[in-house]
């Protein structure tokens, strides 16, 4: 190639290349680069890997985000303690130390009891009602208006379903049996039980078994058959009561630093929202698929399955309403969300009595008759 | 600028531009163009826009896909009849006339009764159990192995929840009252009722009201309060029975042409999966948020809410089991999925009796006492 030819070639190639770049610019490549940039986020979970269904919701979320963006947007999941302690996950999000966390909103009930509505409140909603409220009846907007005070944007991210009432060394036959009961339970449920004379204790997961074994505590709540079975509580406290009236469902959340959320390109916001939906459904489906097997193992191991009497539940319900009213009297945010939840609850428990409840009841009768 | 300078400038710019293009090539632009191409799909829905919660699931899905891809992947939703009739949606997907549809798998029970398990079977699972089975206990894989025979890949895409048992011009007090009953009901439920002496009728949505008014039929099933209220059945058949034992839940599906599904770039597959999750949750949440209000309107309008007696349900349950067994005897696919569903059902109805059921029961008692 002569010098002249080389120049011509260079010239035409340059023009060609630049032309291509320009065309691509207008059409797609830079648009994509702007709206789908390479991004790495850190997510701190409040749940140890041993709680595999709950911790796993973060993995489901992160995997979905990575797959949907061809790995351009990666969310790295950290176990509690790797970056921040379990119960400081929300603070780390507020501060922007991490972009997001997976946590239970009610862990922060000490900052403001309004946080509780994001997860569970005593005698509140069941899973479907909580989803209906959050997604389609204004619940999520109400909570996000509140979370904004902490520079947090929240998205529902998993559910345990209705939890069990925990493990007890002695029977609870009447409300009187709650008096003096030293029980490992926190938050709202603990506040209600305290009203009834119980003594709520804060003990971290790994320390519960020895405390129960030694009799330092009389009872503990945990989650449900699948998680409880792993910790072996039935060996030291055989009465396994239900329901966990303080958690008729327990919704987990992805908390995202609000500034980071607002900076996200719209497609990534949509991807994060949708991945959270996936995690919300999958976590519950896992519990629902796993609990029955664990329940059978526990029954074989000698766990005594006992329902709380209506008298005990009545006393707890009344005490809960007192706590709701007391807090509502001094916290406007709490009152506003509580009033909204009550409307949802009354309406939903009216409707669910018909087709859902009678259908389930008939099938449970067949189950007891061993006909299914 | 001298000629030499111009040449130097061109040369360096050219190199620079080419270098940039090359770098971009390797890193992102062409990769994105390959994995996130511009794409337009057509989705035919089996549901008219008047069924706004069900039809709306397609809109939720299409909107999520568009938002997640910055409009690069667009799914256009067509109402029944715009491209193909409502009940030919799956055929159109099999043939590749459209890339996908939103439909009820059990509409195709006439082709093969195995299709029914994707939506609902008499005395089957409730919503949570169906989700658990589909997503986390092998149900979706089983169904997709079956759907593959029709070149279909299915993804759950919405749920109505437990349906009502429909509208009746006269009371149904015993199984004998089902004899000779001309009822608008199709599929599996119709086959069971036929066994009990009823005469199932196939009538399209718009023709039900006049048929019921004239007495051409004695009863009809539809969905639940929210959809039933719109059609005004209470004016011509005031007994509103529950539960709709043939639909303890009713799951909708997105059916995708399997060849088109497999050709989709992996990120788009992940986006479609996640958007379907969103639609699945949102459709149910909408029904759960809307049904109570409609139920109250119906009660005020004079609808008589009546539970089927245990004797009626027992008779229907026995007849259902006979139909299940008859079909299982001659259809291996059906038998395989039925056996899997039965395991899920027995396990789930064992576990759901404890925390879920007692928690709901207590709250329903409070609702009836007007304490919530």
XYZ file of C-alpha atoms in Angstrom:
744
model
C 0.000 0.000 0.000
C 1.390 3.412 -1.031
C 1.498 6.323 1.360
C -1.383 7.907 -0.497
C -3.393 4.701 -0.378
C -2.729 4.352 3.321
C -3.928 7.914 3.879
C -7.045 7.272 1.804
C -7.646 4.046 3.654
C -7.153 5.682 7.022
C -9.377 8.547 6.041
C -12.197 6.327 4.830
C -11.871 3.927 7.739
C -11.893 6.819 10.141
C -14.963 8.306 8.562
C -16.539 4.914 8.410
C -15.763 4.133 11.984
C -16.856 7.536 13.183
C -20.002 7.193 11.111
C -20.741 3.865 12.730
C -20.137 5.288 16.177
C -22.414 8.233 15.431
C -25.183 5.982 14.166
C -24.838 3.683 17.130
C -24.899 6.693 19.453
C -28.221 7.870 18.177
C -29.781 4.444 18.216
C -28.690 2.314 21.057
C -25.216 1.782 22.428
C -24.675 4.966 24.423
C -28.373 5.004 25.395
C -27.888 1.551 26.857
C -24.606 2.531 28.437
C -26.365 5.413 30.169
C -29.445 3.516 31.289
C -27.753 0.194 31.987
C -24.313 1.098 33.328
C -21.948 -1.327 35.003
C -22.733 -1.170 38.689
C -21.752 -2.982 41.835
C -23.843 -2.711 44.981
C -23.364 -4.165 48.413
C -26.270 -5.720 50.308
C -25.895 -6.532 53.969
C -28.302 -9.156 55.266
C -29.641 -9.241 58.823
C -29.940 -13.027 58.552
C -27.211 -15.627 58.961
C -26.752 -18.235 56.247
C -28.073 -20.863 58.678
C -31.528 -19.305 58.201
C -31.215 -20.447 54.600
C -34.754 -19.601 53.452
C -34.560 -16.008 54.730
C -30.930 -15.353 53.861
C -31.623 -17.083 50.552
C -34.106 -14.363 49.559
C -31.120 -12.027 49.113
C -29.408 -14.565 46.890
C -32.588 -14.979 44.820
C -32.741 -11.195 44.477
C -29.064 -10.732 43.563
C -29.145 -13.597 41.068
C -32.244 -12.195 39.373
C -30.688 -8.725 39.067
C -27.438 -10.146 37.647
C -29.238 -12.385 35.160
C -31.565 -9.633 33.987
C -28.673 -7.243 33.338
C -26.257 -9.772 31.873
C -24.088 -9.203 34.984
C -23.814 -5.462 34.389
C -25.569 -4.757 37.719
C -24.156 -6.919 40.462
C -25.361 -6.998 44.044
C -22.957 -8.658 46.437
C -24.637 -10.225 49.468
C -22.898 -10.052 52.857
C -23.840 -12.043 55.940
C -24.354 -10.148 59.201
C -21.066 -9.116 60.752
C -19.109 -9.215 57.517
C -19.738 -5.499 56.997
C -22.119 -4.449 59.755
C -23.895 -6.259 62.591
C -27.315 -7.808 61.883
C -29.384 -5.181 63.651
C -27.488 -2.207 62.232
C -28.344 -3.037 58.635
C -30.878 -0.212 58.280
C -28.477 2.315 59.824
C -25.814 1.345 57.318
C -28.332 1.946 54.519
C -29.364 5.321 55.951
C -25.709 6.332 56.188
C -24.940 5.019 52.706
C -22.227 2.678 54.023
C -23.977 0.049 51.899
C -26.429 0.675 49.077
C -29.002 -1.761 50.472
C -29.852 -4.382 53.040
C -32.249 -7.273 53.547
C -33.836 -7.009 56.937
C -36.999 -7.058 59.031
C -38.440 -3.583 59.379
C -39.649 -4.336 62.919
C -36.074 -4.751 64.135
C -36.029 -0.935 64.237
C -39.125 -0.636 66.374
C -36.942 0.858 69.112
C -36.200 3.868 66.860
C -39.887 4.255 66.035
C -42.639 1.646 66.481
C -44.027 2.586 63.045
C -41.301 0.354 61.573
C -43.262 -2.663 62.883
C -46.009 -2.405 60.255
C -43.531 -3.239 57.499
C -42.993 -6.693 59.001
C -45.712 -7.763 61.427
C -47.830 -6.481 64.277
C -49.797 -8.571 66.794
C -53.133 -9.776 65.426
C -52.401 -8.045 62.121
C -52.760 -9.323 58.567
C -52.014 -12.683 57.002
C -49.587 -13.001 54.057
C -52.100 -12.368 51.294
C -53.596 -9.437 53.128
C -50.158 -7.925 53.754
C -49.278 -8.283 50.054
C -52.637 -6.804 49.031
C -52.133 -3.925 51.425
C -48.538 -3.237 50.434
C -48.875 -3.563 46.667
C -52.443 -2.558 45.888
C -53.966 -0.681 48.796
C -51.433 2.018 49.581
C -49.438 0.237 52.294
C -46.106 0.466 50.502
C -46.551 4.171 49.794
C -47.463 4.836 53.428
C -44.433 2.941 54.654
C -42.109 4.577 52.125
C -43.280 8.018 53.205
C -42.229 6.968 56.701
C -38.987 5.239 55.631
C -38.006 8.412 53.727
C -37.310 10.013 57.106
C -34.423 7.556 57.308
C -33.368 8.069 53.683
C -34.660 4.576 52.955
C -36.756 3.234 50.078
C -38.310 -0.118 50.994
C -39.487 -3.002 48.835
C -41.189 -6.144 50.197
C -38.723 -9.011 49.951
C -39.973 -12.274 51.402
C -42.299 -13.703 53.995
C -42.213 -16.527 56.524
C -45.990 -17.006 56.614
C -47.728 -17.288 59.987
C -45.181 -18.211 62.613
C -45.472 -20.651 65.469
C -45.964 -19.408 69.029
C -42.696 -20.908 70.224
C -41.360 -23.469 72.672
C -42.417 -23.650 76.327
C -41.068 -25.719 79.209
C -44.506 -25.783 80.845
C -48.075 -25.602 79.603
C -49.824 -22.277 79.105
C -53.430 -23.031 79.960
C -54.677 -19.621 80.980
C -53.516 -16.008 80.814
C -52.320 -16.449 84.425
C -49.659 -18.858 83.211
C -48.046 -15.957 81.352
C -47.314 -14.161 84.646
C -43.632 -14.249 85.414
C -42.912 -16.247 82.268
C -39.372 -15.495 81.162
C -39.637 -15.637 77.396
C -37.166 -14.836 74.668
C -39.225 -12.486 72.528
C -38.618 -8.927 71.369
C -40.408 -5.955 69.884
C -44.159 -5.525 69.841
C -44.974 -9.095 70.951
C -42.666 -8.663 73.932
C -44.335 -5.367 74.899
C -47.757 -7.042 74.822
C -46.620 -10.027 76.884
C -45.054 -7.675 79.425
C -48.487 -6.114 79.924
C -49.729 -9.581 80.854
C -46.965 -10.076 83.405
C -44.425 -11.968 81.303
C -40.757 -10.987 81.328
C -39.460 -10.593 77.747
C -35.785 -11.384 77.236
C -33.424 -10.389 74.449
C -31.157 -13.327 73.614
C -29.354 -13.884 70.325
C -30.096 -17.029 68.312
C -27.094 -19.127 69.372
C -27.637 -18.502 73.094
C -31.284 -19.548 73.257
C -30.814 -23.303 73.515
C -28.485 -23.275 76.566
C -30.654 -20.642 78.307
C -33.715 -22.791 77.752
C -31.874 -25.921 78.828
C -30.658 -24.329 82.083
C -34.044 -22.783 82.787
C -32.667 -19.223 82.608
C -35.676 -18.700 80.356
C -38.984 -20.609 80.313
C -39.872 -20.136 76.692
C -38.673 -18.833 73.352
C -40.206 -17.917 70.066
C -38.299 -18.478 66.854
C -39.892 -18.920 63.401
C -41.677 -22.116 62.380
C -41.024 -25.851 61.974
C -38.330 -25.574 59.303
C -36.041 -23.229 61.254
C -37.025 -24.410 64.724
C -36.245 -28.040 63.911
C -32.615 -27.132 63.151
C -32.092 -25.652 66.632
C -33.496 -28.683 68.474
C -35.615 -26.750 70.996
C -37.958 -29.733 71.360
C -35.286 -31.440 73.459
C -35.461 -28.822 76.218
C -38.960 -27.309 75.905
C -41.423 -29.762 74.453
C -44.627 -27.684 74.246
C -44.812 -26.169 70.798
C -47.644 -23.624 70.809
C -49.461 -21.989 67.913
C -50.229 -19.545 66.464
C -47.551 -16.902 66.929
C -50.201 -14.192 67.245
C -47.521 -11.485 67.027
C -46.600 -12.728 63.549
C -49.637 -13.841 61.533
C -47.200 -13.201 58.712
C -43.712 -11.685 58.746
C -42.674 -9.702 55.691
C -39.014 -9.031 55.042
C -37.821 -5.931 53.199
C -35.087 -4.767 50.955
C -34.122 -1.352 52.292
C -32.327 0.778 49.714
C -30.523 4.054 50.365
C -33.049 6.530 48.966
C -30.447 8.743 47.312
C -28.894 5.730 45.581
C -32.381 4.515 44.606
C -33.248 7.829 42.989
C -29.933 7.905 41.138
C -30.580 4.471 39.612
C -31.477 4.562 35.929
C -35.208 3.810 35.460
C -34.605 0.370 33.891
C -32.535 -0.637 36.916
C -35.259 0.589 39.266
C -37.720 -1.603 37.370
C -35.323 -4.554 37.525
C -34.798 -4.117 41.277
C -38.568 -3.875 41.853
C -39.204 -7.012 39.846
C -36.352 -8.962 41.453
C -37.783 -8.038 44.857
C -41.166 -9.418 43.735
C -39.447 -12.655 42.789
C -37.673 -12.873 46.157
C -40.928 -12.084 47.973
C -42.746 -14.980 46.287
C -39.910 -17.498 46.315
C -39.038 -17.130 49.987
C -42.630 -17.835 51.020
C -42.939 -20.718 48.554
C -39.797 -22.276 50.063
C -41.167 -22.105 53.593
C -44.499 -23.481 52.406
C -42.713 -26.329 50.644
C -40.422 -27.130 53.594
C -42.457 -26.667 56.765
C -44.589 -29.811 56.509
C -41.591 -32.154 56.422
C -40.009 -30.420 59.414
C -43.313 -30.545 61.288
C -43.494 -34.305 60.824
C -39.905 -34.706 62.059
C -40.659 -32.570 65.130
C -43.798 -34.557 65.935
C -41.817 -37.800 65.717
C -39.131 -36.253 67.963
C -41.669 -35.708 70.729
C -42.669 -32.075 70.255
C -46.155 -31.525 71.699
C -48.224 -29.429 69.319
C -50.645 -27.299 71.325
C -52.956 -24.486 70.262
C -53.209 -21.456 72.538
C -56.621 -21.447 74.203
C -59.133 -18.833 73.126
C -58.849 -17.310 76.619
C -55.096 -16.812 76.198
C -55.552 -15.344 72.720
C -58.357 -13.074 73.955
C -56.130 -11.700 76.724
C -53.266 -11.139 74.294
C -55.595 -9.494 71.767
C -56.903 -7.065 74.407
C -53.412 -6.264 75.650
C -52.272 -5.719 72.037
C -55.059 -3.244 71.424
C -54.004 -1.348 74.541
C -50.437 -1.104 73.261
C -51.679 -0.017 69.805
C -53.764 2.715 71.424
C -51.031 3.891 73.764
C -48.526 4.292 70.957
C -51.128 5.859 68.646
C -51.732 8.486 71.313
C -48.196 9.757 71.105
C -46.980 8.893 67.595
C -48.810 10.353 64.593
C -46.980 8.233 61.986
C -47.824 5.075 63.887
C -51.483 6.098 64.242
C -51.803 6.848 60.526
C -50.424 3.492 59.432
C -52.349 1.632 62.140
C -55.651 3.130 60.995
C -54.922 2.098 57.393
C -53.969 -1.431 58.461
C -57.190 -1.748 60.456
C -59.358 -0.948 57.417
C -57.464 -3.534 55.366
C -57.746 -6.120 58.140
C -61.491 -5.708 58.731
C -62.273 -5.863 55.001
C -59.988 -8.785 54.302
C -61.138 -10.877 57.248
C -64.726 -10.314 56.099
C -64.047 -11.611 52.583
C -61.606 -14.394 53.467
C -64.272 -16.078 55.659
C -66.189 -17.149 52.607
C -64.484 -19.013 49.782
C -60.933 -19.186 51.187
C -61.752 -20.263 54.703
C -64.513 -22.748 53.957
C -62.452 -24.307 51.198
C -59.443 -24.706 53.502
C -61.640 -25.949 56.350
C -63.202 -28.684 54.237
C -59.770 -29.811 53.006
C -58.352 -29.847 56.532
C -61.250 -32.057 57.629
C -60.360 -34.466 54.811
C -56.702 -34.314 55.879
C -57.635 -35.289 59.443
C -59.859 -38.083 58.121
C -56.834 -39.207 56.079
C -58.884 -38.840 52.897
C -56.275 -36.692 51.137
C -4.276 23.869 10.420
C -1.691 22.812 7.799
C -2.174 19.803 5.568
C 0.338 17.895 7.692
C -1.397 18.896 10.873
C -4.722 17.875 9.445
C -3.311 14.509 8.528
C -1.811 14.069 11.979
C -5.084 15.136 13.534
C -7.081 12.757 11.374
C -4.659 9.966 12.066
C -4.762 10.427 15.821
C -8.491 10.997 15.901
C -9.007 7.978 13.750
C -6.825 5.855 15.985
C -8.462 7.352 18.994
C -11.924 6.721 17.680
C -11.071 3.232 16.567
C -9.437 2.546 19.897
C -12.560 3.710 21.679
C -14.784 1.637 19.452
C -12.616 -1.408 19.996
C -12.633 -0.953 23.746
C -16.355 -0.447 23.796
C -16.802 -3.493 21.572
C -14.971 -5.730 23.931
C -16.679 -4.378 26.985
C -20.245 -3.516 26.413
C -21.938 -2.065 23.367
C -22.002 -5.019 20.980
C -22.416 -7.423 23.913
C -25.510 -5.531 24.984
C -26.802 -5.323 21.445
C -26.553 -9.119 21.196
C -28.040 -9.942 24.572
C -30.575 -7.113 24.724
C -31.720 -6.660 21.130
C -34.717 -4.610 20.102
C -37.638 -6.993 20.065
C -41.396 -6.826 19.641
C -43.618 -9.676 20.767
C -47.349 -10.148 20.515
C -49.331 -11.513 23.453
C -52.911 -12.595 22.961
C -55.006 -12.632 26.112
C -57.877 -15.034 26.722
C -59.536 -12.415 28.915
C -61.586 -9.408 27.838
C -60.681 -5.988 29.194
C -63.882 -6.045 31.265
C -62.200 -8.649 33.479
C -59.766 -5.881 34.369
C -57.859 -7.697 37.141
C -57.159 -10.760 34.967
C -56.605 -8.924 31.683
C -54.571 -6.413 33.689
C -51.996 -9.077 34.581
C -50.848 -8.962 30.949
C -50.498 -5.196 31.132
C -48.500 -5.486 34.366
C -46.274 -8.042 32.651
C -45.777 -6.024 29.446
C -45.116 -2.812 31.364
C -42.518 -4.508 33.566
C -40.701 -5.994 30.538
C -40.699 -2.633 28.741
C -39.463 -0.725 31.792
C -36.733 -3.248 32.587
C -35.376 -3.114 29.030
C -35.774 0.629 28.492
C -38.421 -0.229 25.862
C -36.040 -2.385 23.830
C -38.247 -5.462 24.416
C -41.883 -4.617 23.882
C -44.782 -6.990 24.349
C -48.004 -5.802 22.749
C -51.143 -7.105 24.464
C -54.173 -8.042 22.357
C -57.674 -8.677 23.662
C -59.412 -11.905 22.630
C -60.670 -11.738 19.074
C -58.230 -9.043 17.980
C -55.827 -11.695 16.729
C -57.297 -15.018 17.773
C -60.374 -16.098 19.744
C -60.065 -16.395 23.542
C -59.943 -20.179 23.689
C -57.485 -20.580 20.812
C -54.730 -18.616 22.529
C -52.641 -21.707 23.327
C -53.014 -23.040 19.768
C -51.752 -19.724 18.412
C -48.710 -20.028 20.695
C -48.068 -23.629 19.641
C -48.277 -22.592 15.980
C -46.084 -19.543 16.557
C -48.770 -17.174 15.233
C -48.056 -15.157 18.376
C -45.005 -15.416 20.596
C -47.080 -15.742 23.776
C -50.469 -15.632 25.403
C -52.040 -15.093 28.801
C -54.553 -17.799 29.477
C -55.911 -20.409 31.852
C -54.227 -23.740 31.276
C -57.455 -25.623 32.100
C -59.205 -24.105 29.072
C -57.345 -26.794 27.107
C -58.568 -29.661 29.254
C -60.446 -30.971 26.186
C -57.099 -31.564 24.421
C -55.695 -33.302 27.484
C -57.040 -33.110 31.065
C -53.446 -32.749 32.315
C -53.717 -29.058 31.359
C -56.086 -28.602 34.330
C -53.343 -28.869 36.957
C -51.755 -25.633 35.732
C -54.866 -23.702 36.758
C -57.096 -25.553 39.216
C -58.566 -28.967 39.901
C -61.506 -29.760 42.217
C -60.489 -29.935 45.874
C -56.900 -29.125 44.925
C -54.479 -26.610 46.449
C -54.979 -23.094 47.757
C -52.976 -20.165 46.334
C -49.952 -20.503 48.584
C -49.802 -24.240 48.090
C -50.062 -23.850 44.314
C -47.223 -21.295 44.349
C -45.134 -23.522 46.622
C -45.767 -26.498 44.361
C -45.077 -24.641 41.110
C -41.994 -22.688 42.181
C -40.334 -24.821 44.835
C -41.646 -28.368 44.721
C -41.274 -29.363 41.088
C -44.762 -28.455 39.840
C -43.586 -26.025 37.191
C -41.039 -28.473 35.817
C -43.655 -31.234 35.667
C -46.088 -28.983 33.840
C -43.422 -27.672 31.468
C -42.427 -31.208 30.549
C -46.076 -31.708 29.630
C -46.496 -28.310 27.908
C -43.396 -29.053 25.791
C -45.538 -31.528 23.851
C -47.381 -28.452 22.586
C -44.190 -26.446 22.031
C -45.173 -24.286 25.006
C -43.111 -22.970 27.911
C -45.380 -21.899 30.783
C -44.863 -19.392 33.573
C -47.373 -18.741 36.379
C -48.945 -15.350 35.776
C -51.670 -14.455 38.225
C -54.281 -15.941 40.501
C -57.874 -15.192 41.437
C -57.678 -16.822 44.864
C -60.439 -19.210 45.946
C -63.490 -18.575 43.817
C -67.121 -18.456 44.826
C -69.453 -21.360 44.041
C -71.673 -19.237 41.818
C -75.254 -18.017 41.575
C -78.297 -20.259 41.953
C -81.999 -19.574 41.370
C -82.927 -22.096 44.057
C -81.301 -23.396 47.208
C -78.953 -26.378 47.113
C -79.552 -28.116 50.414
C -78.513 -31.653 49.599
C -76.691 -33.514 46.832
C -80.145 -34.409 45.455
C -80.714 -30.753 44.599
C -77.883 -31.028 42.080
C -79.849 -33.570 40.008
C -81.075 -32.008 36.812
C -79.499 -28.660 37.706
C -78.659 -26.845 34.488
C -75.517 -24.988 35.396
C -73.129 -22.910 33.337
C -69.826 -24.538 34.278
C -67.107 -26.120 32.178
C -64.092 -28.366 32.428
C -63.315 -30.550 35.403
C -65.970 -29.039 37.697
C -68.593 -29.676 35.054
C -67.513 -33.297 34.652
C -67.825 -33.831 38.417
C -71.264 -32.205 38.606
C -72.431 -34.331 35.686
C -71.601 -37.411 37.718
C -73.984 -36.092 40.381
C -76.788 -35.610 37.877
C -76.307 -31.943 37.000
C -76.331 -30.779 33.381
C -73.270 -28.602 32.686
C -73.744 -25.930 30.031
C -71.197 -24.018 27.986
C -72.293 -20.401 27.647
C -70.017 -17.445 26.916
C -69.815 -14.602 29.448
C -72.202 -12.164 27.796
C -74.974 -14.739 27.325
C -75.136 -15.935 30.930
C -77.350 -13.200 32.375
C -80.230 -13.576 29.874
C -80.064 -17.389 30.117
C -80.283 -17.168 33.896
C -83.064 -14.587 33.708
C -85.174 -16.709 31.346
C -84.505 -19.863 33.349
C -82.739 -21.568 30.432
C -80.138 -22.320 33.085
C -80.622 -22.654 36.865
C -77.174 -21.590 37.986
C -73.846 -20.221 36.865
C -70.369 -19.976 38.220
C -68.167 -17.017 37.407
C -65.248 -15.786 39.546
C -65.769 -13.956 42.840
C -67.415 -10.808 44.225
C -65.392 -8.278 42.224
C -66.154 -9.749 38.782
C -69.590 -11.163 39.651
C -70.851 -7.819 40.930
C -70.241 -6.227 37.522
C -72.507 -8.746 35.768
C -75.417 -8.269 38.177
C -76.302 -11.955 38.593
C -77.806 -11.234 42.023
C -80.843 -9.749 40.251
C -81.811 -13.058 38.652
C -80.294 -15.733 40.921
C -79.956 -14.545 44.478
C -78.284 -17.527 46.188
C -74.548 -16.933 46.139
C -72.874 -20.172 47.264
C -69.340 -20.798 48.469
C -66.742 -22.150 48.157
C -66.151 -22.853 44.469
C -64.694 -26.268 45.308
C -63.504 -26.691 41.695
C -61.310 -23.602 42.109
C -59.734 -23.369 45.577
C -57.357 -21.135 43.636
C -57.088 -20.461 39.922
C -53.635 -19.772 38.538
C -53.242 -18.057 35.192
C -50.287 -18.689 32.928
C -48.167 -16.973 30.370
C -47.697 -19.542 27.626
C -44.673 -18.820 25.441
C -43.822 -20.510 22.166
C -41.013 -22.820 23.287
C -38.838 -22.211 20.238
C -39.123 -18.440 20.714
C -38.424 -18.876 24.434
C -35.251 -20.819 23.769
C -34.101 -18.249 21.212
C -34.469 -15.410 23.736
C -31.164 -14.077 25.050
C -30.627 -15.195 28.654
C -31.146 -11.705 30.147
C -34.509 -11.475 28.400
C -35.484 -14.910 29.706
C -34.655 -13.681 33.226
C -36.641 -10.482 32.640
C -39.659 -12.414 31.372
C -39.497 -14.788 34.349
C -39.300 -11.921 36.807
C -42.057 -9.907 35.102
C -44.273 -13.000 35.297
C -43.549 -13.188 39.045
C -44.639 -9.578 39.372
C -47.852 -10.219 37.427
C -48.536 -13.327 39.507
C -48.332 -11.389 42.778
C -50.023 -8.197 41.629
C -53.067 -9.860 40.104
C -53.807 -11.711 43.347
C -53.139 -8.612 45.454
C -55.659 -6.689 43.313
C -58.368 -9.279 43.830
C -57.604 -9.411 47.534
C -57.797 -5.635 47.744
C -61.036 -5.378 45.710
C -63.212 -8.337 46.680
C -64.308 -7.095 50.121
C -65.835 -3.888 48.769
C -67.708 -5.801 46.064
C -68.912 -8.356 48.614
C -70.415 -5.584 50.737
C -72.155 -4.093 47.684
C -73.572 -7.506 46.760
C -74.841 -8.123 50.288
C -76.587 -4.744 50.266
C -78.086 -5.568 46.839
C -79.785 -8.633 48.269
C -77.388 -11.452 47.376
C -77.861 -14.332 49.836
C -74.468 -15.649 50.936
C -74.764 -19.380 51.590
C -72.101 -21.990 52.308
C -72.485 -25.374 50.628
C -73.410 -27.954 53.261
C -70.820 -30.529 54.263
C -73.059 -33.211 52.691
C -72.958 -31.416 49.325
C -69.190 -30.933 49.529
C -68.702 -34.576 50.577
C -70.659 -35.789 47.565
C -68.692 -33.492 45.229
C -65.404 -34.574 46.800
C -66.222 -38.257 46.257
C -67.347 -37.659 42.690
C -64.154 -35.638 42.036
C -61.998 -38.500 43.271
C -63.809 -40.854 40.907
C -63.106 -38.561 37.969
C -59.449 -38.220 39.022
C -59.150 -42.012 39.165
C -60.912 -42.616 35.871
C -58.667 -40.200 33.993
C -55.537 -41.464 35.787
C -56.388 -44.946 34.556
C -56.057 -43.923 30.936
C -53.686 -40.932 30.922
C -50.130 -41.378 32.233
C -49.259 -37.659 32.171
C -52.360 -36.838 34.173
C -51.630 -39.592 36.688
C -48.049 -38.415 37.191
C -49.019 -34.802 37.890
C -52.005 -35.858 40.023
C -49.794 -38.010 42.253
C -47.372 -35.103 42.748
C -50.213 -32.691 43.528
C -51.627 -35.114 46.096
C -48.340 -35.255 48.028
C -48.169 -31.453 48.066
C -51.821 -31.180 49.138
C -51.578 -33.663 52.019
C -48.385 -32.090 53.363
C -49.591 -28.513 53.012
C -53.000 -29.132 54.574
C -51.244 -30.777 57.506
C -49.009 -27.764 58.161
C -51.513 -25.013 57.337
C -53.858 -26.289 60.080
C -51.553 -24.994 62.759
C -50.330 -21.392 62.717
C -52.116 -20.170 59.559
C -55.533 -21.610 60.219
C -55.776 -20.899 63.935
C -54.503 -17.370 63.427
C -57.087 -16.717 60.687
C -59.822 -18.395 62.706
C -59.213 -16.225 65.746
C -59.207 -13.073 63.618
C -62.415 -14.087 61.852
C -64.073 -14.574 65.223
C -63.028 -11.028 66.143
C -64.370 -9.799 62.797
C -67.758 -11.374 63.482
C -67.753 -9.895 66.982
C -67.014 -6.542 65.311
C -63.844 -6.250 67.372
C -61.628 -5.559 64.361
